[in-house]
């Protein structure tokens, strides 16, 4: 009987120690799991955006795709983007032809006629894996262009996109002497008073600058091309 009691007591002790070991292992695993979940939640938890700069503040240093730019806060169209630091993209607007930032406190003057377009819209974003504009002309656009081309008489060549292609209803304007220097893609005017719009891209390091302006401005395309050059020099610090 004594042996049985000792054996039973020994069995209880062994099982108790084993249960305690299992409990310790489970507690450790749960603790590690909780830490992992907490770390992931910390990484994914949305950060509160930095305080926006006042529109009349000095120019802000911003980085897009690792490229440095300096922009006036009043030119930034999205209030949440009005802060220094790293951005995925920037949406900007500049007055034309002065290239000044708009006065955000100015109120439009009532008029029966629609105001003439007076702004250049700019988007800066990462280029990712897209082709630069000059390479796009040879590898992508060329597959969809019509055979005909027209000379504008002032140094531009007009290339039409074929119907039934992804660029249907658009035309490509190319500087005859240097296609890689000025090559906007423009939509044709729509029904009624809907104006055509041109998109012009410039690759800056790992960032793309997309400029949008009315197609009618191409009547002075050299002035537009020169203004865009000045604007890029204005937002791109010297030496970068």
PDB file of C-alpha atoms in Angstrom:
ATOM      1  CA  UNK A   1       0.000   0.000   0.000  1.00  0.00           C
ATOM      2  CA  UNK A   2       2.849   2.409   0.777  1.00  0.00           C
ATOM      3  CA  UNK A   3       4.398   1.696  -2.597  1.00  0.00           C
ATOM      4  CA  UNK A   4       1.124   2.458  -4.269  1.00  0.00           C
ATOM      5  CA  UNK A   5       0.777   5.745  -2.411  1.00  0.00           C
ATOM      6  CA  UNK A   6       4.307   6.791  -3.277  1.00  0.00           C
ATOM      7  CA  UNK A   7       3.772   5.759  -6.905  1.00  0.00           C
ATOM      8  CA  UNK A   8       0.536   7.689  -7.080  1.00  0.00           C
ATOM      9  CA  UNK A   9       2.126  10.752  -5.499  1.00  0.00           C
ATOM     10  CA  UNK A  10       5.069  10.538  -7.888  1.00  0.00           C
ATOM     11  CA  UNK A  11       2.680  10.321 -10.859  1.00  0.00           C
ATOM     12  CA  UNK A  12       0.798  13.398  -9.699  1.00  0.00           C
ATOM     13  CA  UNK A  13       4.059  15.329  -9.330  1.00  0.00           C
ATOM     14  CA  UNK A  14       5.223  14.306 -12.808  1.00  0.00           C
ATOM     15  CA  UNK A  15       1.930  15.236 -14.369  1.00  0.00           C
ATOM     16  CA  UNK A  16       1.925  18.520 -12.480  1.00  0.00           C
ATOM     17  CA  UNK A  17       5.411  19.373 -13.647  1.00  0.00           C
ATOM     18  CA  UNK A  18       4.525  18.408 -17.216  1.00  0.00           C
ATOM     19  CA  UNK A  19       1.364  20.505 -17.089  1.00  0.00           C
ATOM     20  CA  UNK A  20       3.308  23.458 -15.735  1.00  0.00           C
ATOM     21  CA  UNK A  21       5.850  23.103 -18.547  1.00  0.00           C
ATOM     22  CA  UNK A  22       3.102  23.009 -21.184  1.00  0.00           C
ATOM     23  CA  UNK A  23       1.432  26.040 -19.618  1.00  0.00           C
ATOM     24  CA  UNK A  24       4.737  27.928 -19.637  1.00  0.00           C
ATOM     25  CA  UNK A  25       5.329  27.071 -23.286  1.00  0.00           C
ATOM     26  CA  UNK A  26       1.794  28.157 -24.205  1.00  0.00           C
ATOM     27  CA  UNK A  27       2.163  31.381 -22.258  1.00  0.00           C
ATOM     28  CA  UNK A  28       5.452  32.112 -24.013  1.00  0.00           C
ATOM     29  CA  UNK A  29       3.941  31.395 -27.420  1.00  0.00           C
ATOM     30  CA  UNK A  30       0.985  33.637 -26.666  1.00  0.00           C
ATOM     31  CA  UNK A  31       3.307  36.407 -25.528  1.00  0.00           C
ATOM     32  CA  UNK A  32       5.394  36.133 -28.711  1.00  0.00           C
ATOM     33  CA  UNK A  33       2.210  36.091 -30.791  1.00  0.00           C
ATOM     34  CA  UNK A  34       0.888  39.168 -29.027  1.00  0.00           C
ATOM     35  CA  UNK A  35       4.147  40.998 -29.642  1.00  0.00           C
ATOM     36  CA  UNK A  36       4.063  40.043 -33.334  1.00  0.00           C
ATOM     37  CA  UNK A  37       0.457  41.183 -33.707  1.00  0.00           C
ATOM     38  CA  UNK A  38       1.251  44.404 -31.891  1.00  0.00           C
ATOM     39  CA  UNK A  39       4.241  45.080 -34.143  1.00  0.00           C
ATOM     40  CA  UNK A  40       2.222  44.479 -37.309  1.00  0.00           C
ATOM     41  CA  UNK A  41      -0.577  46.680 -35.998  1.00  0.00           C
ATOM     42  CA  UNK A  42       1.972  49.401 -35.245  1.00  0.00           C
ATOM     43  CA  UNK A  43       3.281  49.251 -38.816  1.00  0.00           C
ATOM     44  CA  UNK A  44      -0.185  49.291 -40.365  1.00  0.00           C
ATOM     45  CA  UNK A  45      -1.783  51.805 -38.049  1.00  0.00           C
ATOM     46  CA  UNK A  46      -2.464  55.029 -40.014  1.00  0.00           C
ATOM     47  CA  UNK A  47      -0.204  57.892 -38.999  1.00  0.00           C
ATOM     48  CA  UNK A  48      -1.730  61.294 -38.422  1.00  0.00           C
ATOM     49  CA  UNK A  49      -0.556  63.603 -41.254  1.00  0.00           C
ATOM     50  CA  UNK A  50       1.960  66.309 -40.533  1.00  0.00           C
ATOM     51  CA  UNK A  51       0.606  69.776 -39.932  1.00  0.00           C
ATOM     52  CA  UNK A  52      -0.152  71.587 -43.176  1.00  0.00           C
ATOM     53  CA  UNK A  53       1.837  74.703 -43.962  1.00  0.00           C
ATOM     54  CA  UNK A  54       0.035  77.991 -44.444  1.00  0.00           C
ATOM     55  CA  UNK A  55      -0.479  78.883 -48.123  1.00  0.00           C
ATOM     56  CA  UNK A  56       1.658  82.017 -47.734  1.00  0.00           C
ATOM     57  CA  UNK A  57       4.546  80.126 -46.096  1.00  0.00           C
ATOM     58  CA  UNK A  58       7.955  79.948 -47.819  1.00  0.00           C
ATOM     59  CA  UNK A  59       8.700  77.217 -50.328  1.00  0.00           C
ATOM     60  CA  UNK A  60       8.719  73.693 -48.941  1.00  0.00           C
ATOM     61  CA  UNK A  61      11.396  71.050 -49.612  1.00  0.00           C
ATOM     62  CA  UNK A  62       9.623  67.864 -50.686  1.00  0.00           C
ATOM     63  CA  UNK A  63      10.831  64.518 -51.971  1.00  0.00           C
ATOM     64  CA  UNK A  64       9.026  62.372 -54.541  1.00  0.00           C
ATOM     65  CA  UNK A  65      10.558  59.039 -55.589  1.00  0.00           C
ATOM     66  CA  UNK A  66      13.817  60.148 -53.977  1.00  0.00           C
ATOM     67  CA  UNK A  67      13.972  63.360 -56.032  1.00  0.00           C
ATOM     68  CA  UNK A  68      14.104  66.746 -54.269  1.00  0.00           C
ATOM     69  CA  UNK A  69      11.779  69.600 -55.233  1.00  0.00           C
ATOM     70  CA  UNK A  70      10.918  72.964 -53.675  1.00  0.00           C
ATOM     71  CA  UNK A  71       7.357  74.187 -54.087  1.00  0.00           C
ATOM     72  CA  UNK A  72       5.307  77.086 -52.701  1.00  0.00           C
ATOM     73  CA  UNK A  73       2.490  75.814 -50.440  1.00  0.00           C
ATOM     74  CA  UNK A  74      -0.111  77.891 -52.302  1.00  0.00           C
ATOM     75  CA  UNK A  75       0.677  75.934 -55.481  1.00  0.00           C
ATOM     76  CA  UNK A  76      -0.194  72.610 -53.798  1.00  0.00           C
ATOM     77  CA  UNK A  77      -3.788  71.792 -54.681  1.00  0.00           C
ATOM     78  CA  UNK A  78      -4.397  69.195 -51.948  1.00  0.00           C
ATOM     79  CA  UNK A  79      -4.251  70.728 -48.434  1.00  0.00           C
ATOM     80  CA  UNK A  80      -2.998  67.479 -46.861  1.00  0.00           C
ATOM     81  CA  UNK A  81       0.034  67.619 -49.160  1.00  0.00           C
ATOM     82  CA  UNK A  82       1.089  71.050 -47.869  1.00  0.00           C
ATOM     83  CA  UNK A  83       3.982  69.905 -45.707  1.00  0.00           C
ATOM     84  CA  UNK A  84       7.680  69.273 -46.154  1.00  0.00           C
ATOM     85  CA  UNK A  85       9.045  65.756 -46.417  1.00  0.00           C
ATOM     86  CA  UNK A  86       8.401  62.626 -48.456  1.00  0.00           C
ATOM     87  CA  UNK A  87       5.362  62.405 -50.736  1.00  0.00           C
ATOM     88  CA  UNK A  88       4.060  59.668 -53.005  1.00  0.00           C
ATOM     89  CA  UNK A  89       2.807  62.378 -55.382  1.00  0.00           C
ATOM     90  CA  UNK A  90       2.189  66.106 -55.531  1.00  0.00           C
ATOM     91  CA  UNK A  91      -0.670  67.903 -57.286  1.00  0.00           C
ATOM     92  CA  UNK A  92       0.202  71.491 -58.188  1.00  0.00           C
ATOM     93  CA  UNK A  93      -1.211  74.467 -60.083  1.00  0.00           C
ATOM     94  CA  UNK A  94       0.587  77.592 -61.337  1.00  0.00           C
ATOM     95  CA  UNK A  95      -0.747  80.727 -62.951  1.00  0.00           C
ATOM     96  CA  UNK A  96       0.004  81.157 -66.631  1.00  0.00           C
ATOM     97  CA  UNK A  97       2.117  82.773 -67.941  1.00  0.00           C
ATOM     98  CA  UNK A  98       3.596  84.226 -64.731  1.00  0.00           C
ATOM     99  CA  UNK A  99       4.194  80.755 -63.186  1.00  0.00           C
ATOM    100  CA  UNK A 100       3.342  82.213 -59.778  1.00  0.00           C
ATOM    101  CA  UNK A 101       1.387  80.247 -57.202  1.00  0.00           C
ATOM    102  CA  UNK A 102      -2.347  81.084 -57.233  1.00  0.00           C
ATOM    103  CA  UNK A 103      -3.809  83.421 -54.643  1.00  0.00           C
ATOM    104  CA  UNK A 104      -6.016  81.040 -52.675  1.00  0.00           C
ATOM    105  CA  UNK A 105      -7.933  83.942 -51.092  1.00  0.00           C
ATOM    106  CA  UNK A 106      -8.930  85.503 -54.415  1.00  0.00           C
ATOM    107  CA  UNK A 107     -12.582  85.165 -55.407  1.00  0.00           C
ATOM    108  CA  UNK A 108     -13.639  84.795 -59.047  1.00  0.00           C
ATOM    109  CA  UNK A 109     -15.289  87.808 -60.642  1.00  0.00           C
ATOM    110  CA  UNK A 110     -18.877  87.049 -61.708  1.00  0.00           C
ATOM    111  CA  UNK A 111     -19.203  86.910 -65.490  1.00  0.00           C
ATOM    112  CA  UNK A 112     -21.576  85.449 -68.068  1.00  0.00           C
ATOM    113  CA  UNK A 113     -18.636  84.224 -70.141  1.00  0.00           C
ATOM    114  CA  UNK A 114     -16.429  81.381 -68.874  1.00  0.00           C
ATOM    115  CA  UNK A 115     -13.011  82.631 -67.797  1.00  0.00           C
ATOM    116  CA  UNK A 116     -10.078  81.948 -70.094  1.00  0.00           C
ATOM    117  CA  UNK A 117      -7.815  79.114 -68.875  1.00  0.00           C
ATOM    118  CA  UNK A 118      -4.979  80.639 -66.897  1.00  0.00           C
ATOM    119  CA  UNK A 119      -3.455  77.731 -64.978  1.00  0.00           C
ATOM    120  CA  UNK A 120      -0.873  75.097 -65.642  1.00  0.00           C
ATOM    121  CA  UNK A 121      -1.605  71.900 -63.726  1.00  0.00           C
ATOM    122  CA  UNK A 122       1.322  69.752 -62.655  1.00  0.00           C
ATOM    123  CA  UNK A 123       1.540  66.307 -61.084  1.00  0.00           C
ATOM    124  CA  UNK A 124       4.794  64.873 -59.745  1.00  0.00           C
ATOM    125  CA  UNK A 125       4.843  61.133 -59.053  1.00  0.00           C
ATOM    126  CA  UNK A 126       7.204  58.181 -59.115  1.00  0.00           C
ATOM    127  CA  UNK A 127       8.040  56.886 -62.581  1.00  0.00           C
ATOM    128  CA  UNK A 128       7.922  53.271 -61.358  1.00  0.00           C
ATOM    129  CA  UNK A 129       8.450  50.910 -64.314  1.00  0.00           C
ATOM    130  CA  UNK A 130       6.982  53.158 -67.015  1.00  0.00           C
ATOM    131  CA  UNK A 131       9.013  54.052 -70.081  1.00  0.00           C
ATOM    132  CA  UNK A 132      10.346  57.588 -70.508  1.00  0.00           C
ATOM    133  CA  UNK A 133       8.415  59.662 -73.083  1.00  0.00           C
ATOM    134  CA  UNK A 134      10.999  59.349 -75.904  1.00  0.00           C
ATOM    135  CA  UNK A 135      11.089  55.549 -75.596  1.00  0.00           C
ATOM    136  CA  UNK A 136       7.303  55.441 -75.404  1.00  0.00           C
ATOM    137  CA  UNK A 137       7.070  57.121 -78.810  1.00  0.00           C
ATOM    138  CA  UNK A 138       9.112  54.370 -80.444  1.00  0.00           C
ATOM    139  CA  UNK A 139       7.814  51.318 -78.592  1.00  0.00           C
ATOM    140  CA  UNK A 140       4.174  52.096 -77.749  1.00  0.00           C
ATOM    141  CA  UNK A 141       2.779  55.094 -79.614  1.00  0.00           C
ATOM    142  CA  UNK A 142       4.204  53.969 -82.955  1.00  0.00           C
ATOM    143  CA  UNK A 143       1.927  50.917 -82.940  1.00  0.00           C
ATOM    144  CA  UNK A 144      -1.230  53.033 -82.765  1.00  0.00           C
ATOM    145  CA  UNK A 145      -0.388  55.986 -85.002  1.00  0.00           C
ATOM    146  CA  UNK A 146      -2.015  56.525 -88.380  1.00  0.00           C
ATOM    147  CA  UNK A 147       0.208  56.578 -91.453  1.00  0.00           C
ATOM    148  CA  UNK A 148      -0.517  60.219 -92.206  1.00  0.00           C
ATOM    149  CA  UNK A 149       1.291  63.045 -90.497  1.00  0.00           C
ATOM    150  CA  UNK A 150       0.874  66.768 -90.841  1.00  0.00           C
ATOM    151  CA  UNK A 151       3.325  69.631 -90.466  1.00  0.00           C
ATOM    152  CA  UNK A 152       1.884  72.590 -88.600  1.00  0.00           C
ATOM    153  CA  UNK A 153       4.135  75.065 -90.401  1.00  0.00           C
ATOM    154  CA  UNK A 154       5.724  76.361 -87.192  1.00  0.00           C
ATOM    155  CA  UNK A 155       8.015  73.452 -86.320  1.00  0.00           C
ATOM    156  CA  UNK A 156       5.514  70.911 -85.032  1.00  0.00           C
ATOM    157  CA  UNK A 157       4.490  67.612 -86.619  1.00  0.00           C
ATOM    158  CA  UNK A 158       0.985  66.357 -85.854  1.00  0.00           C
ATOM    159  CA  UNK A 159       0.527  62.574 -85.616  1.00  0.00           C
ATOM    160  CA  UNK A 160      -3.000  61.165 -85.360  1.00  0.00           C
ATOM    161  CA  UNK A 161      -3.886  58.057 -83.396  1.00  0.00           C
ATOM    162  CA  UNK A 162      -6.066  55.536 -85.206  1.00  0.00           C
ATOM    163  CA  UNK A 163      -9.660  54.894 -84.204  1.00  0.00           C
ATOM    164  CA  UNK A 164     -10.142  51.717 -82.211  1.00  0.00           C
ATOM    165  CA  UNK A 165      -6.822  52.134 -80.363  1.00  0.00           C
ATOM    166  CA  UNK A 166      -6.283  53.040 -76.677  1.00  0.00           C
ATOM    167  CA  UNK A 167      -5.491  56.618 -77.787  1.00  0.00           C
ATOM    168  CA  UNK A 168      -8.493  57.103 -80.060  1.00  0.00           C
ATOM    169  CA  UNK A 169      -9.516  60.765 -80.258  1.00  0.00           C
ATOM    170  CA  UNK A 170      -6.029  62.032 -79.430  1.00  0.00           C
ATOM    171  CA  UNK A 171      -3.150  63.503 -81.397  1.00  0.00           C
ATOM    172  CA  UNK A 172       0.566  63.591 -80.753  1.00  0.00           C
ATOM    173  CA  UNK A 173       2.391  66.869 -81.340  1.00  0.00           C
ATOM    174  CA  UNK A 174       6.108  66.409 -81.888  1.00  0.00           C
ATOM    175  CA  UNK A 175       8.787  69.036 -82.273  1.00  0.00           C
ATOM    176  CA  UNK A 176      10.206  68.238 -85.697  1.00  0.00           C
ATOM    177  CA  UNK A 177      13.790  69.215 -84.852  1.00  0.00           C
ATOM    178  CA  UNK A 178      13.925  67.390 -81.487  1.00  0.00           C
ATOM    179  CA  UNK A 179      11.021  64.996 -80.789  1.00  0.00           C
ATOM    180  CA  UNK A 180      12.363  64.084 -77.352  1.00  0.00           C
ATOM    181  CA  UNK A 181      12.323  67.743 -76.238  1.00  0.00           C
ATOM    182  CA  UNK A 182       8.625  68.557 -76.684  1.00  0.00           C
ATOM    183  CA  UNK A 183       6.026  65.846 -77.303  1.00  0.00           C
ATOM    184  CA  UNK A 184       2.581  66.552 -75.794  1.00  0.00           C
ATOM    185  CA  UNK A 185      -0.329  64.155 -76.316  1.00  0.00           C
ATOM    186  CA  UNK A 186      -3.574  66.065 -76.761  1.00  0.00           C
ATOM    187  CA  UNK A 187      -7.260  65.184 -76.756  1.00  0.00           C
ATOM    188  CA  UNK A 188      -9.408  66.688 -79.478  1.00  0.00           C
ATOM    189  CA  UNK A 189     -12.114  69.238 -78.631  1.00  0.00           C
ATOM    190  CA  UNK A 190     -15.347  67.548 -77.620  1.00  0.00           C
ATOM    191  CA  UNK A 191     -18.979  68.375 -78.163  1.00  0.00           C
ATOM    192  CA  UNK A 192     -20.072  71.924 -77.462  1.00  0.00           C
ATOM    193  CA  UNK A 193     -17.440  74.056 -75.806  1.00  0.00           C
ATOM    194  CA  UNK A 194     -15.409  71.184 -74.337  1.00  0.00           C
ATOM    195  CA  UNK A 195     -11.789  72.130 -75.026  1.00  0.00           C
ATOM    196  CA  UNK A 196      -8.984  69.753 -75.914  1.00  0.00           C
ATOM    197  CA  UNK A 197      -6.350  69.121 -73.268  1.00  0.00           C
ATOM    198  CA  UNK A 198      -2.655  68.334 -73.655  1.00  0.00           C
ATOM    199  CA  UNK A 199      -0.463  66.179 -71.434  1.00  0.00           C
ATOM    200  CA  UNK A 200       3.277  66.716 -71.454  1.00  0.00           C
ATOM    201  CA  UNK A 201       5.662  64.516 -69.482  1.00  0.00           C
ATOM    202  CA  UNK A 202       9.226  65.049 -68.343  1.00  0.00           C
ATOM    203  CA  UNK A 203      11.334  62.400 -66.589  1.00  0.00           C
ATOM    204  CA  UNK A 204      13.407  63.766 -63.691  1.00  0.00           C
ATOM    205  CA  UNK A 205      15.525  60.984 -62.218  1.00  0.00           C
ATOM    206  CA  UNK A 206      13.062  58.477 -60.748  1.00  0.00           C
ATOM    207  CA  UNK A 207      10.123  60.921 -60.880  1.00  0.00           C
ATOM    208  CA  UNK A 208       7.750  61.920 -63.669  1.00  0.00           C
ATOM    209  CA  UNK A 209       6.459  65.465 -64.052  1.00  0.00           C
ATOM    210  CA  UNK A 210       3.095  65.556 -65.847  1.00  0.00           C
ATOM    211  CA  UNK A 211       1.966  68.972 -67.091  1.00  0.00           C
ATOM    212  CA  UNK A 212      -1.596  69.579 -68.262  1.00  0.00           C
ATOM    213  CA  UNK A 213      -2.629  72.603 -70.338  1.00  0.00           C
ATOM    214  CA  UNK A 214      -5.281  73.587 -72.934  1.00  0.00           C
ATOM    215  CA  UNK A 215      -4.674  72.411 -76.485  1.00  0.00           C
ATOM    216  CA  UNK A 216      -5.334  75.950 -77.757  1.00  0.00           C
ATOM    217  CA  UNK A 217      -2.079  77.068 -76.149  1.00  0.00           C
ATOM    218  CA  UNK A 218      -0.156  75.149 -78.810  1.00  0.00           C
ATOM    219  CA  UNK A 219      -0.672  78.163 -81.074  1.00  0.00           C
ATOM    220  CA  UNK A 220       2.380  79.443 -79.145  1.00  0.00           C
ATOM    221  CA  UNK A 221       3.971  76.077 -78.450  1.00  0.00           C
ATOM    222  CA  UNK A 222       7.475  77.526 -78.129  1.00  0.00           C
ATOM    223  CA  UNK A 223       6.224  79.821 -75.367  1.00  0.00           C
ATOM    224  CA  UNK A 224       4.575  76.848 -73.652  1.00  0.00           C
ATOM    225  CA  UNK A 225       7.703  74.696 -73.951  1.00  0.00           C
ATOM    226  CA  UNK A 226       9.885  77.517 -72.622  1.00  0.00           C
ATOM    227  CA  UNK A 227       7.480  78.187 -69.739  1.00  0.00           C
ATOM    228  CA  UNK A 228       7.510  74.522 -68.724  1.00  0.00           C
ATOM    229  CA  UNK A 229      11.322  74.551 -68.781  1.00  0.00           C
ATOM    230  CA  UNK A 230      11.325  77.598 -66.492  1.00  0.00           C
ATOM    231  CA  UNK A 231       8.786  76.024 -64.160  1.00  0.00           C
ATOM    232  CA  UNK A 232      10.813  72.830 -63.800  1.00  0.00           C
ATOM    233  CA  UNK A 233      13.922  74.873 -63.079  1.00  0.00           C
ATOM    234  CA  UNK A 234      11.867  76.812 -60.531  1.00  0.00           C
ATOM    235  CA  UNK A 235      10.784  73.741 -58.525  1.00  0.00           C
ATOM    236  CA  UNK A 236      13.992  71.766 -58.989  1.00  0.00           C
ATOM    237  CA  UNK A 237      16.849  73.014 -56.737  1.00  0.00           C
ATOM    238  CA  UNK A 238      20.045  73.924 -58.537  1.00  0.00           C
ATOM    239  CA  UNK A 239      22.698  71.207 -58.435  1.00  0.00           C
ATOM    240  CA  UNK A 240      20.254  68.294 -58.031  1.00  0.00           C
TER     241      UNK A 240
END
